[in-house]
Amino acid sequence: MKQKLTSDFLKTAEALASPVRIDILNFLSKEKMNIGQLSEVIERSASVTSKHIRILEETGLVRSVFLPGKSGLQKRVMVAVDRLDILFPERSPEVKHIEEIRIPIGSYLTCQAGVPCGLNRHGQIIGEENHPEAFYGVARTNAESLWFNQGNLMYKIPNPIKRNQEITSLEIEINLAAFHSQILGESLTFKLNDCDFGKIFRNCTIPNLAAPLEIADSEVKESSRICLLIDQYGSWIAKEKVSTVTLAQINLMEEIWALSFAVDNMTAESGIVLFEKHQNEGIVIKVSGFI
């Protein structure tokens, strides 16, 4: 028996909302009974038992049949259904939605940059090389690449999650390289909304440059793109699990998201390079889910 979740279903629900009628259904599932037999087993009068049977008959849960007896045909009651399926209204089809935010590499909110350091646009140094104060200049927002030895960068963006969006994954893409260093992965840490992912880049193949401006080389750009995928099971880079941090552990409801990269334990002449593969494509955030 199938019933849609409409006002008609209320009659069935009301019929089942009685311990006595539940007992009747259980007894009748074992054998057909007449009113007298049912009255005896449920310990009710015949008139009360008949009333319960009438309610169950009106909803189609039981039915009466006439069978031969000692004094002619006898009315017997039997269960009319084997199961009851409640059909809920169809849900609106879920639509997969991907929200993408591109963060220019020079649009960080706060920074600390240790020498050697610098910013570049079209092969030209912004400000002066190895002068950390250049990282605070207005022109930094036009940078295509930046590099530093020790320190950190913090980017902030409005929460990209749409209202009522069910998040299934979060991707963060960035171009990374090192100069004069083979151990950048051991020196670079990442945080999102104060959730520390640790040294997740330790096993990544990161280009090691002789000089920061070598990022103009097309082969370097192709090999430097790293995508961090975060889902309900953990955090992944190139299908390898790099952290146990899951979506549930990140405060995704924050109005403002904060992404930070920090570098330490680098040798004196080495450092990290962050750069844009294409214009205004420094860090790309993709939020996937259903709305």
mmCIF file of C-alpha atoms in Angstrom:
data_model
loop_
_atom_site.group_PDB
_atom_site.id
_atom_site.type_symbol
_atom_site.label_atom_id
_atom_site.label_comp_id
_atom_site.label_asym_id
_atom_site.label_seq_id
_atom_site.Cartn_x
_atom_site.Cartn_y
_atom_site.Cartn_z
ATOM 1 C CA MET A 1 0.000 0.000 0.000
ATOM 2 C CA LYS A 2 1.395 3.369 -1.014
ATOM 3 C CA GLN A 3 0.162 6.699 0.232
ATOM 4 C CA LYS A 4 1.276 10.179 -0.640
ATOM 5 C CA LEU A 5 1.995 12.635 2.135
ATOM 6 C CA THR A 6 -1.274 14.539 1.754
ATOM 7 C CA SER A 7 -4.255 15.311 3.973
ATOM 8 C CA ASP A 8 -5.672 11.861 3.066
ATOM 9 C CA PHE A 9 -2.710 10.267 4.804
ATOM 10 C CA LEU A 10 -3.880 11.804 8.082
ATOM 11 C CA LYS A 11 -6.752 9.275 8.226
ATOM 12 C CA THR A 12 -4.268 6.415 7.995
ATOM 13 C CA ALA A 13 -2.005 8.035 10.562
ATOM 14 C CA GLU A 14 -4.948 8.499 12.933
ATOM 15 C CA ALA A 15 -5.998 4.892 12.397
ATOM 16 C CA LEU A 16 -2.552 3.730 13.429
ATOM 17 C CA ALA A 17 -2.327 6.143 16.353
ATOM 18 C CA SER A 18 -4.096 3.713 18.689
ATOM 19 C CA PRO A 19 -2.491 0.898 20.703
ATOM 20 C CA VAL A 20 -5.755 -1.056 20.486
ATOM 21 C CA ARG A 21 -5.868 -0.891 16.675
ATOM 22 C CA ILE A 22 -2.183 -1.846 16.506
ATOM 23 C CA ASP A 23 -3.020 -4.925 18.603
ATOM 24 C CA ILE A 24 -5.916 -5.726 16.257
ATOM 25 C CA LEU A 25 -3.616 -5.586 13.222
ATOM 26 C CA ASN A 26 -1.102 -7.844 14.939
ATOM 27 C CA PHE A 27 -3.754 -10.431 15.822
ATOM 28 C CA LEU A 28 -5.318 -10.312 12.353
ATOM 29 C CA SER A 29 -1.914 -10.765 10.707
ATOM 30 C CA LYS A 30 -1.863 -14.258 12.238
ATOM 31 C CA GLU A 31 -5.401 -15.348 11.379
ATOM 32 C CA LYS A 32 -8.801 -14.118 10.212
ATOM 33 C CA MET A 33 -11.186 -13.406 13.093
ATOM 34 C CA ASN A 34 -14.771 -12.445 13.617
ATOM 35 C CA ILE A 35 -15.865 -9.613 15.897
ATOM 36 C CA GLY A 36 -16.520 -11.949 18.810
ATOM 37 C CA GLN A 37 -13.036 -13.479 18.644
ATOM 38 C CA LEU A 38 -11.405 -10.062 18.363
ATOM 39 C CA SER A 39 -13.413 -8.701 21.275
ATOM 40 C CA GLU A 40 -12.140 -11.523 23.433
ATOM 41 C CA VAL A 41 -8.433 -11.164 22.610
ATOM 42 C CA ILE A 42 -8.355 -7.356 22.895
ATOM 43 C CA GLU A 43 -10.643 -7.434 25.930
ATOM 44 C CA ARG A 44 -13.147 -4.924 24.584
ATOM 45 C CA SER A 45 -16.875 -5.052 23.985
ATOM 46 C CA ALA A 46 -18.212 -6.061 20.581
ATOM 47 C CA SER A 47 -19.482 -2.522 19.892
ATOM 48 C CA VAL A 48 -16.103 -0.962 20.699
ATOM 49 C CA THR A 49 -14.300 -3.598 18.622
ATOM 50 C CA SER A 50 -16.639 -2.947 15.682
ATOM 51 C CA LYS A 51 -15.871 0.756 15.881
ATOM 52 C CA HIS A 52 -12.116 0.096 15.689
ATOM 53 C CA ILE A 53 -12.612 -2.266 12.742
ATOM 54 C CA ARG A 54 -14.689 0.351 10.902
ATOM 55 C CA ILE A 55 -11.871 2.921 11.276
ATOM 56 C CA LEU A 56 -9.330 0.425 9.940
ATOM 57 C CA GLU A 57 -11.614 -0.553 7.034
ATOM 58 C CA GLU A 58 -12.100 3.081 6.002
ATOM 59 C CA THR A 59 -8.354 3.447 5.512
ATOM 60 C CA GLY A 60 -7.999 0.133 3.660
ATOM 61 C CA LEU A 61 -5.820 -1.467 6.314
ATOM 62 C CA VAL A 62 -8.259 -4.324 6.912
ATOM 63 C CA ARG A 63 -11.202 -5.836 5.005
ATOM 64 C CA SER A 64 -14.033 -8.211 5.764
ATOM 65 C CA VAL A 65 -14.767 -11.498 4.019
ATOM 66 C CA PHE A 66 -17.639 -13.975 4.407
ATOM 67 C CA LEU A 67 -16.634 -17.565 5.033
ATOM 68 C CA PRO A 68 -18.737 -20.697 5.617
ATOM 69 C CA GLY A 69 -19.420 -21.398 9.292
ATOM 70 C CA LYS A 70 -21.454 -23.751 11.461
ATOM 71 C CA SER A 71 -24.600 -21.661 11.012
ATOM 72 C CA GLY A 72 -24.040 -20.285 7.517
ATOM 73 C CA LEU A 73 -21.732 -17.563 6.277
ATOM 74 C CA GLN A 74 -19.679 -15.772 8.903
ATOM 75 C CA LYS A 75 -18.057 -12.373 8.635
ATOM 76 C CA ARG A 76 -14.321 -12.523 9.230
ATOM 77 C CA VAL A 77 -11.857 -9.663 9.304
ATOM 78 C CA MET A 78 -8.403 -9.875 7.771
ATOM 79 C CA VAL A 79 -5.389 -7.590 7.201
ATOM 80 C CA ALA A 80 -5.570 -6.067 3.725
ATOM 81 C CA VAL A 81 -1.976 -4.847 3.262
ATOM 82 C CA ASP A 82 1.503 -6.278 3.660
ATOM 83 C CA ARG A 83 3.277 -2.979 3.988
ATOM 84 C CA LEU A 84 2.689 0.745 4.014
ATOM 85 C CA ASP A 85 4.922 3.044 1.965
ATOM 86 C CA ILE A 86 4.721 6.769 2.604
ATOM 87 C CA LEU A 87 5.575 8.755 -0.504
ATOM 88 C CA PHE A 88 7.106 12.073 0.424
ATOM 89 C CA PRO A 89 6.919 14.985 -2.044
ATOM 90 C CA GLU A 90 9.711 14.953 -4.611
ATOM 91 C CA ARG A 91 12.620 17.141 -3.648
ATOM 92 C CA SER A 92 13.615 19.931 -5.943
ATOM 93 C CA PRO A 93 16.513 18.714 -8.080
ATOM 94 C CA GLU A 94 19.855 19.622 -6.576
ATOM 95 C CA VAL A 95 21.973 21.831 -8.747
ATOM 96 C CA LYS A 96 25.719 21.520 -8.522
ATOM 97 C CA HIS A 97 27.282 24.901 -8.019
ATOM 98 C CA ILE A 98 30.929 25.932 -8.092
ATOM 99 C CA GLU A 99 31.840 29.330 -6.736
ATOM 100 C CA GLU A 100 35.277 30.533 -7.851
ATOM 101 C CA ILE A 101 37.302 33.392 -6.413
ATOM 102 C CA ARG A 102 40.602 34.572 -7.896
ATOM 103 C CA ILE A 103 42.964 36.440 -5.599
ATOM 104 C CA PRO A 104 45.767 38.525 -7.172
ATOM 105 C CA ILE A 105 49.064 37.527 -5.600
ATOM 106 C CA GLY A 106 49.765 41.069 -4.395
ATOM 107 C CA SER A 107 46.416 41.636 -2.672
ATOM 108 C CA TYR A 108 47.467 40.263 0.722
ATOM 109 C CA LEU A 109 46.217 42.111 3.781
ATOM 110 C CA THR A 110 49.208 41.693 6.097
ATOM 111 C CA CYS A 111 52.750 40.495 5.589
ATOM 112 C CA GLN A 112 56.216 40.043 7.012
ATOM 113 C CA ALA A 113 58.994 39.580 4.511
ATOM 114 C CA GLY A 114 62.585 38.709 5.275
ATOM 115 C CA VAL A 115 65.532 39.422 2.963
ATOM 116 C CA PRO A 116 66.079 38.307 0.233
ATOM 117 C CA CYS A 117 62.692 39.573 -0.878
ATOM 118 C CA GLY A 118 61.011 41.462 -3.686
ATOM 119 C CA LEU A 119 58.034 41.975 -5.975
ATOM 120 C CA ASN A 120 57.894 41.831 -9.755
ATOM 121 C CA ARG A 121 55.643 42.923 -12.608
ATOM 122 C CA HIS A 122 56.476 42.274 -16.256
ATOM 123 C CA GLY A 123 60.091 41.528 -15.307
ATOM 124 C CA GLN A 124 60.482 44.849 -13.477
ATOM 125 C CA ILE A 125 61.122 45.094 -9.743
ATOM 126 C CA ILE A 126 58.414 46.945 -7.807
ATOM 127 C CA GLY A 127 60.057 49.372 -5.414
ATOM 128 C CA GLU A 128 63.508 48.116 -4.481
ATOM 129 C CA GLU A 129 64.687 44.535 -4.224
ATOM 130 C CA ASN A 130 65.529 43.307 -0.715
ATOM 131 C CA HIS A 131 63.621 46.199 0.862
ATOM 132 C CA PRO A 132 60.718 44.717 2.903
ATOM 133 C CA GLU A 133 58.946 48.095 2.923
ATOM 134 C CA ALA A 134 58.152 47.542 -0.781
ATOM 135 C CA PHE A 135 55.677 44.894 0.362
ATOM 136 C CA TYR A 136 53.543 47.664 1.898
ATOM 137 C CA GLY A 137 53.474 49.959 -1.152
ATOM 138 C CA VAL A 138 50.335 50.544 -3.178
ATOM 139 C CA ALA A 139 51.981 49.102 -6.294
ATOM 140 C CA ARG A 140 52.199 45.681 -4.626
ATOM 141 C CA THR A 141 48.634 44.936 -5.763
ATOM 142 C CA ASN A 142 49.920 44.816 -9.350
ATOM 143 C CA ALA A 143 52.628 42.245 -8.579
ATOM 144 C CA GLU A 144 52.814 39.153 -10.755
ATOM 145 C CA SER A 145 55.239 37.460 -8.385
ATOM 146 C CA LEU A 146 56.766 37.988 -4.969
ATOM 147 C CA TRP A 147 59.419 36.253 -2.936
ATOM 148 C CA PHE A 148 60.849 36.329 0.557
ATOM 149 C CA ASN A 149 63.077 34.363 2.866
ATOM 150 C CA GLN A 150 61.296 34.268 6.218
ATOM 151 C CA GLY A 151 57.883 35.630 7.126
ATOM 152 C CA ASN A 152 54.243 35.275 6.182
ATOM 153 C CA LEU A 153 51.406 36.541 4.002
ATOM 154 C CA MET A 154 47.733 36.718 4.912
ATOM 155 C CA TYR A 155 44.916 37.083 2.389
ATOM 156 C CA LYS A 156 41.318 37.816 3.351
ATOM 157 C CA ILE A 157 38.195 37.344 1.238
ATOM 158 C CA PRO A 158 34.424 37.494 1.811
ATOM 159 C CA ASN A 159 32.859 34.119 2.548
ATOM 160 C CA PRO A 160 32.227 32.610 -0.934
ATOM 161 C CA ILE A 161 29.562 30.114 0.183
ATOM 162 C CA LYS A 162 26.112 30.731 -1.231
ATOM 163 C CA ARG A 163 23.064 30.698 1.031
ATOM 164 C CA ASN A 164 21.733 27.144 1.551
ATOM 165 C CA GLN A 165 24.693 25.691 -0.339
ATOM 166 C CA GLU A 166 25.711 22.228 0.808
ATOM 167 C CA ILE A 167 29.510 22.125 0.539
ATOM 168 C CA THR A 168 31.120 18.951 -0.787
ATOM 169 C CA SER A 169 34.668 20.145 -1.412
ATOM 170 C CA LEU A 170 36.973 23.127 -1.293
ATOM 171 C CA GLU A 171 39.945 23.606 -3.623
ATOM 172 C CA ILE A 172 42.805 26.059 -3.218
ATOM 173 C CA GLU A 173 45.187 26.443 -6.145
ATOM 174 C CA ILE A 174 48.473 28.330 -6.008
ATOM 175 C CA ASN A 175 51.736 28.619 -7.967
ATOM 176 C CA LEU A 176 54.746 27.910 -5.756
ATOM 177 C CA ALA A 177 58.473 27.780 -6.387
ATOM 178 C CA ALA A 178 61.639 28.039 -4.313
ATOM 179 C CA PHE A 179 65.002 29.591 -5.003
ATOM 180 C CA HIS A 180 68.275 28.143 -3.736
ATOM 181 C CA SER A 181 66.357 25.566 -1.716
ATOM 182 C CA GLN A 182 65.417 21.911 -1.999
ATOM 183 C CA ILE A 183 63.399 21.834 1.231
ATOM 184 C CA LEU A 184 60.682 24.434 0.725
ATOM 185 C CA GLY A 185 58.023 21.859 1.590
ATOM 186 C CA GLU A 186 59.559 21.465 5.033
ATOM 187 C CA SER A 187 59.605 25.237 5.620
ATOM 188 C CA LEU A 188 56.172 26.300 4.324
ATOM 189 C CA THR A 189 52.970 26.052 6.397
ATOM 190 C CA PHE A 190 49.384 26.930 5.534
ATOM 191 C CA LYS A 191 46.361 28.053 7.572
ATOM 192 C CA LEU A 192 42.725 28.630 6.641
ATOM 193 C CA ASN A 193 40.488 30.430 9.156
ATOM 194 C CA ASP A 194 43.010 29.671 11.923
ATOM 195 C CA CYS A 195 42.909 25.959 11.096
ATOM 196 C CA ASP A 196 46.530 24.837 10.828
ATOM 197 C CA PHE A 197 47.208 22.386 7.986
ATOM 198 C CA GLY A 198 50.887 22.151 8.886
ATOM 199 C CA LYS A 199 53.601 21.326 6.368
ATOM 200 C CA ILE A 200 51.291 19.896 3.716
ATOM 201 C CA PHE A 201 53.658 20.768 0.861
ATOM 202 C CA ARG A 202 56.513 18.577 2.087
ATOM 203 C CA ASN A 203 56.019 15.892 -0.573
ATOM 204 C CA CYS A 204 55.184 18.255 -3.438
ATOM 205 C CA THR A 205 57.499 18.624 -6.406
ATOM 206 C CA ILE A 206 58.240 22.341 -6.259
ATOM 207 C CA PRO A 207 60.559 23.948 -8.864
ATOM 208 C CA ASN A 208 63.889 25.095 -7.426
ATOM 209 C CA LEU A 209 65.059 28.260 -9.206
ATOM 210 C CA ALA A 210 68.479 29.826 -9.458
ATOM 211 C CA ALA A 211 66.804 33.247 -9.154
ATOM 212 C CA PRO A 212 63.234 34.385 -8.325
ATOM 213 C CA LEU A 213 62.615 35.948 -11.748
ATOM 214 C CA GLU A 214 63.070 32.570 -13.460
ATOM 215 C CA ILE A 215 59.342 32.031 -12.926
ATOM 216 C CA ALA A 216 58.854 33.663 -16.348
ATOM 217 C CA ASP A 217 59.962 30.322 -17.820
ATOM 218 C CA SER A 218 56.870 28.544 -19.195
ATOM 219 C CA GLU A 219 58.053 25.117 -17.985
ATOM 220 C CA VAL A 220 58.351 26.454 -14.442
ATOM 221 C CA LYS A 221 54.801 27.822 -14.595
ATOM 222 C CA GLU A 222 53.422 24.494 -15.787
ATOM 223 C CA SER A 223 55.125 22.465 -13.031
ATOM 224 C CA SER A 224 54.481 24.825 -10.147
ATOM 225 C CA ARG A 225 50.682 24.708 -9.868
ATOM 226 C CA ILE A 226 49.550 23.004 -6.672
ATOM 227 C CA CYS A 227 45.939 22.187 -5.874
ATOM 228 C CA LEU A 228 44.877 21.467 -2.301
ATOM 229 C CA LEU A 229 41.538 19.645 -2.124
ATOM 230 C CA ILE A 230 39.637 19.556 1.166
ATOM 231 C CA ASP A 231 36.593 17.308 1.617
ATOM 232 C CA GLN A 232 34.822 15.339 4.334
ATOM 233 C CA TYR A 233 37.623 12.779 4.479
ATOM 234 C CA GLY A 234 40.698 14.984 4.724
ATOM 235 C CA SER A 235 43.026 17.187 2.690
ATOM 236 C CA TRP A 236 44.641 16.037 -0.542
ATOM 237 C CA ILE A 237 47.286 17.120 -3.046
ATOM 238 C CA ALA A 238 47.558 15.115 -6.271
ATOM 239 C CA LYS A 239 45.278 12.420 -4.746
ATOM 240 C CA GLU A 240 47.681 11.954 -1.824
ATOM 241 C CA LYS A 241 46.344 12.629 1.659
ATOM 242 C CA VAL A 242 48.475 15.369 3.183
ATOM 243 C CA SER A 243 46.418 16.246 6.263
ATOM 244 C CA THR A 244 43.600 14.894 8.403
ATOM 245 C CA VAL A 245 41.885 18.321 8.345
ATOM 246 C CA THR A 246 38.346 17.981 6.939
ATOM 247 C CA LEU A 247 35.681 20.490 5.907
ATOM 248 C CA ALA A 248 33.981 20.001 9.270
ATOM 249 C CA GLN A 249 37.079 21.231 11.101
ATOM 250 C CA ILE A 250 37.244 24.527 9.230
ATOM 251 C CA ASN A 251 34.993 27.347 10.332
ATOM 252 C CA LEU A 252 33.372 27.832 6.938
ATOM 253 C CA MET A 253 30.680 30.099 8.370
ATOM 254 C CA GLU A 254 33.118 32.928 9.108
ATOM 255 C CA GLU A 255 32.003 36.093 7.294
ATOM 256 C CA ILE A 256 35.616 36.733 6.285
ATOM 257 C CA TRP A 257 37.977 33.920 5.334
ATOM 258 C CA ALA A 258 41.684 34.225 6.111
ATOM 259 C CA LEU A 259 44.377 32.324 4.213
ATOM 260 C CA SER A 260 47.957 32.541 5.419
ATOM 261 C CA PHE A 261 51.280 31.161 4.233
ATOM 262 C CA ALA A 262 54.293 31.185 6.558
ATOM 263 C CA VAL A 263 57.937 30.336 5.879
ATOM 264 C CA ASP A 264 60.668 29.595 8.409
ATOM 265 C CA ASN A 265 63.923 27.664 8.705
ATOM 266 C CA MET A 266 65.172 28.745 5.266
ATOM 267 C CA THR A 267 68.868 29.263 4.612
ATOM 268 C CA ALA A 268 70.100 32.843 4.259
ATOM 269 C CA GLU A 269 70.060 33.047 0.440
ATOM 270 C CA SER A 270 66.957 30.970 -0.209
ATOM 271 C CA GLY A 271 63.237 31.625 -0.141
ATOM 272 C CA ILE A 272 59.728 31.063 -1.468
ATOM 273 C CA VAL A 273 58.210 32.459 -4.668
ATOM 274 C CA LEU A 274 54.455 32.946 -5.119
ATOM 275 C CA PHE A 275 53.359 33.991 -8.579
ATOM 276 C CA GLU A 276 50.542 34.241 -11.084
ATOM 277 C CA LYS A 277 50.342 31.809 -13.966
ATOM 278 C CA HIS A 278 47.953 34.201 -15.679
ATOM 279 C CA GLN A 279 47.002 37.766 -14.830
ATOM 280 C CA ASN A 280 45.053 38.067 -11.557
ATOM 281 C CA GLU A 281 45.279 34.313 -11.056
ATOM 282 C CA GLY A 282 47.530 34.069 -8.050
ATOM 283 C CA ILE A 283 45.360 32.042 -5.658
ATOM 284 C CA VAL A 284 42.175 30.413 -6.928
ATOM 285 C CA ILE A 285 39.538 29.178 -4.488
ATOM 286 C CA LYS A 286 36.768 26.868 -5.688
ATOM 287 C CA VAL A 287 33.834 25.980 -3.465
ATOM 288 C CA SER A 288 31.810 23.017 -4.782
ATOM 289 C CA GLY A 289 28.424 21.907 -3.533
ATOM 290 C CA PHE A 290 24.703 21.748 -4.185
ATOM 291 C CA ILE A 291 22.039 24.414 -3.882
#
